PDB file of C-alpha atoms in Angstrom:
ATOM      1  CA  MET A   1      48.848  30.547  25.254  1.00 74.00           C
ATOM      2  CA  ASN A   2      51.619  27.778  24.652  1.00 81.00           C
ATOM      3  CA  VAL A   3      52.607  27.847  21.069  1.00 80.00           C
ATOM      4  CA  GLU A   4      54.697  24.794  19.860  1.00 80.00           C
ATOM      5  CA  GLN A   5      57.873  25.384  17.757  1.00 79.00           C
ATOM      6  CA  VAL A   6      57.370  24.698  14.026  1.00 80.00           C
ATOM      7  CA  THR A   7      59.759  21.914  13.213  1.00 82.00           C
ATOM      8  CA  PRO A   8      60.162  19.318  10.375  1.00 81.00           C
ATOM      9  CA  GLU A   9      59.744  16.404  13.100  1.00 83.00           C
ATOM     10  CA  THR A  10      57.420  16.284  16.024  1.00 79.00           C
ATOM     11  CA  THR A  11      58.701  17.610  19.228  1.00 79.00           C
ATOM     12  CA  ARG A  12      56.636  15.084  21.262  1.00 80.00           C
ATOM     13  CA  PRO A  13      55.609  11.594  20.964  1.00 82.00           C
ATOM     14  CA  VAL A  14      52.792  10.906  18.522  1.00 79.00           C
ATOM     15  CA  GLY A  15      50.339   8.062  19.440  1.00 83.00           C
ATOM     16  CA  ARG A  16      47.728   6.604  17.137  1.00 84.00           C
ATOM     17  CA  PRO A  17      46.086   9.097  14.731  1.00 76.00           C
ATOM     18  CA  ILE A  18      42.692  10.109  15.777  1.00 81.00           C
ATOM     19  CA  LEU A  19      41.766  12.202  12.800  1.00 80.00           C
ATOM     20  CA  GLY A  20      42.460  12.046   9.036  1.00 78.00           C
ATOM     21  CA  GLN A  21      42.098  14.807   6.495  1.00 73.00           C
ATOM     22  CA  ARG A  22      41.818  14.847   2.757  1.00 77.00           C
ATOM     23  CA  TRP A  23      41.958  17.773   0.515  1.00 78.00           C
ATOM     24  CA  LEU A  24      38.263  17.275  -0.337  1.00 80.00           C
ATOM     25  CA  ASP A  25      37.584  18.188   3.544  1.00 69.00           C
ATOM     26  CA  LEU A  26      39.839  21.470   3.549  1.00 71.00           C
ATOM     27  CA  THR A  27      38.576  24.888   3.810  1.00 75.00           C
ATOM     28  CA  PHE A  28      40.603  28.100   3.702  1.00 76.00           C
ATOM     29  CA  LEU A  29      39.236  30.751   5.919  1.00 77.00           C
ATOM     30  CA  HIS A  30      40.705  34.452   5.934  1.00 76.00           C
ATOM     31  CA  TRP A  31      40.066  37.148   8.280  1.00 78.00           C
ATOM     32  CA  PRO A  32      41.589  40.696   8.981  1.00 79.00           C
ATOM     33  CA  ALA A  33      44.411  40.502  11.419  1.00 79.00           C
ATOM     34  CA  ASP A  34      46.972  42.943  12.921  1.00 83.00           C
ATOM     35  CA  PRO A  35      50.399  42.138  11.556  1.00 83.00           C
ATOM     36  CA  ALA A  36      52.091  42.898  14.977  1.00 85.00           C
ATOM     37  CA  THR A  37      50.015  40.370  16.659  1.00 86.00           C
ATOM     38  CA  VAL A  38      50.356  37.706  13.925  1.00 83.00           C
ATOM     39  CA  ALA A  39      54.083  38.147  13.151  1.00 86.00           C
ATOM     40  CA  PRO A  40      55.470  36.398  16.447  1.00 88.00           C
ATOM     41  CA  LEU A  41      53.304  33.228  15.673  1.00 86.00           C
ATOM     42  CA  LEU A  42      54.824  32.901  12.239  1.00 86.00           C
ATOM     43  CA  PRO A  43      57.995  30.528  11.572  1.00 86.00           C
ATOM     44  CA  PRO A  44      61.240  32.364  11.759  1.00 87.00           C
ATOM     45  CA  GLY A  45      62.183  34.443   8.320  1.00 87.00           C
ATOM     46  CA  THR A  46      58.520  34.850   7.613  1.00 87.00           C
ATOM     47  CA  SER A  47      56.204  37.926   7.852  1.00 82.00           C
ATOM     48  CA  PRO A  48      52.571  38.669   7.239  1.00 80.00           C
ATOM     49  CA  THR A  49      51.633  38.799   3.498  1.00 75.00           C
ATOM     50  CA  PHE A  50      49.675  41.983   2.350  1.00 69.00           C
ATOM     51  CA  SER A  51      47.417  40.796  -0.510  1.00 65.00           C
ATOM     52  CA  THR A  52      44.797  43.388  -0.082  1.00 61.00           C
ATOM     53  CA  ALA A  53      44.535  46.676   1.717  1.00 61.00           C
ATOM     54  CA  SER A  54      44.760  44.906   5.151  1.00 58.00           C
ATOM     55  CA  PRO A  55      46.744  41.772   6.081  1.00 56.00           C
ATOM     56  CA  THR A  56      44.887  38.561   6.356  1.00 54.00           C
ATOM     57  CA  SER A  57      45.518  35.344   8.319  1.00 53.00           C
ATOM     58  CA  GLY A  58      44.204  31.986   7.292  1.00 50.00           C
TER      59      GLY A  58
END
């Protein structure tokens, strides 16, 4: 899997947008996740949050 760096600016050219999103169209989904698997995908200085008995990703 090729994961792009999280940066304030795009790391590659952006063409014409093909998708728009409004808050009315947004859904938050959460599912159990192993923190050791999720942690490397998070931005530097962050870690998985434990809000229940098991960590969730969303």
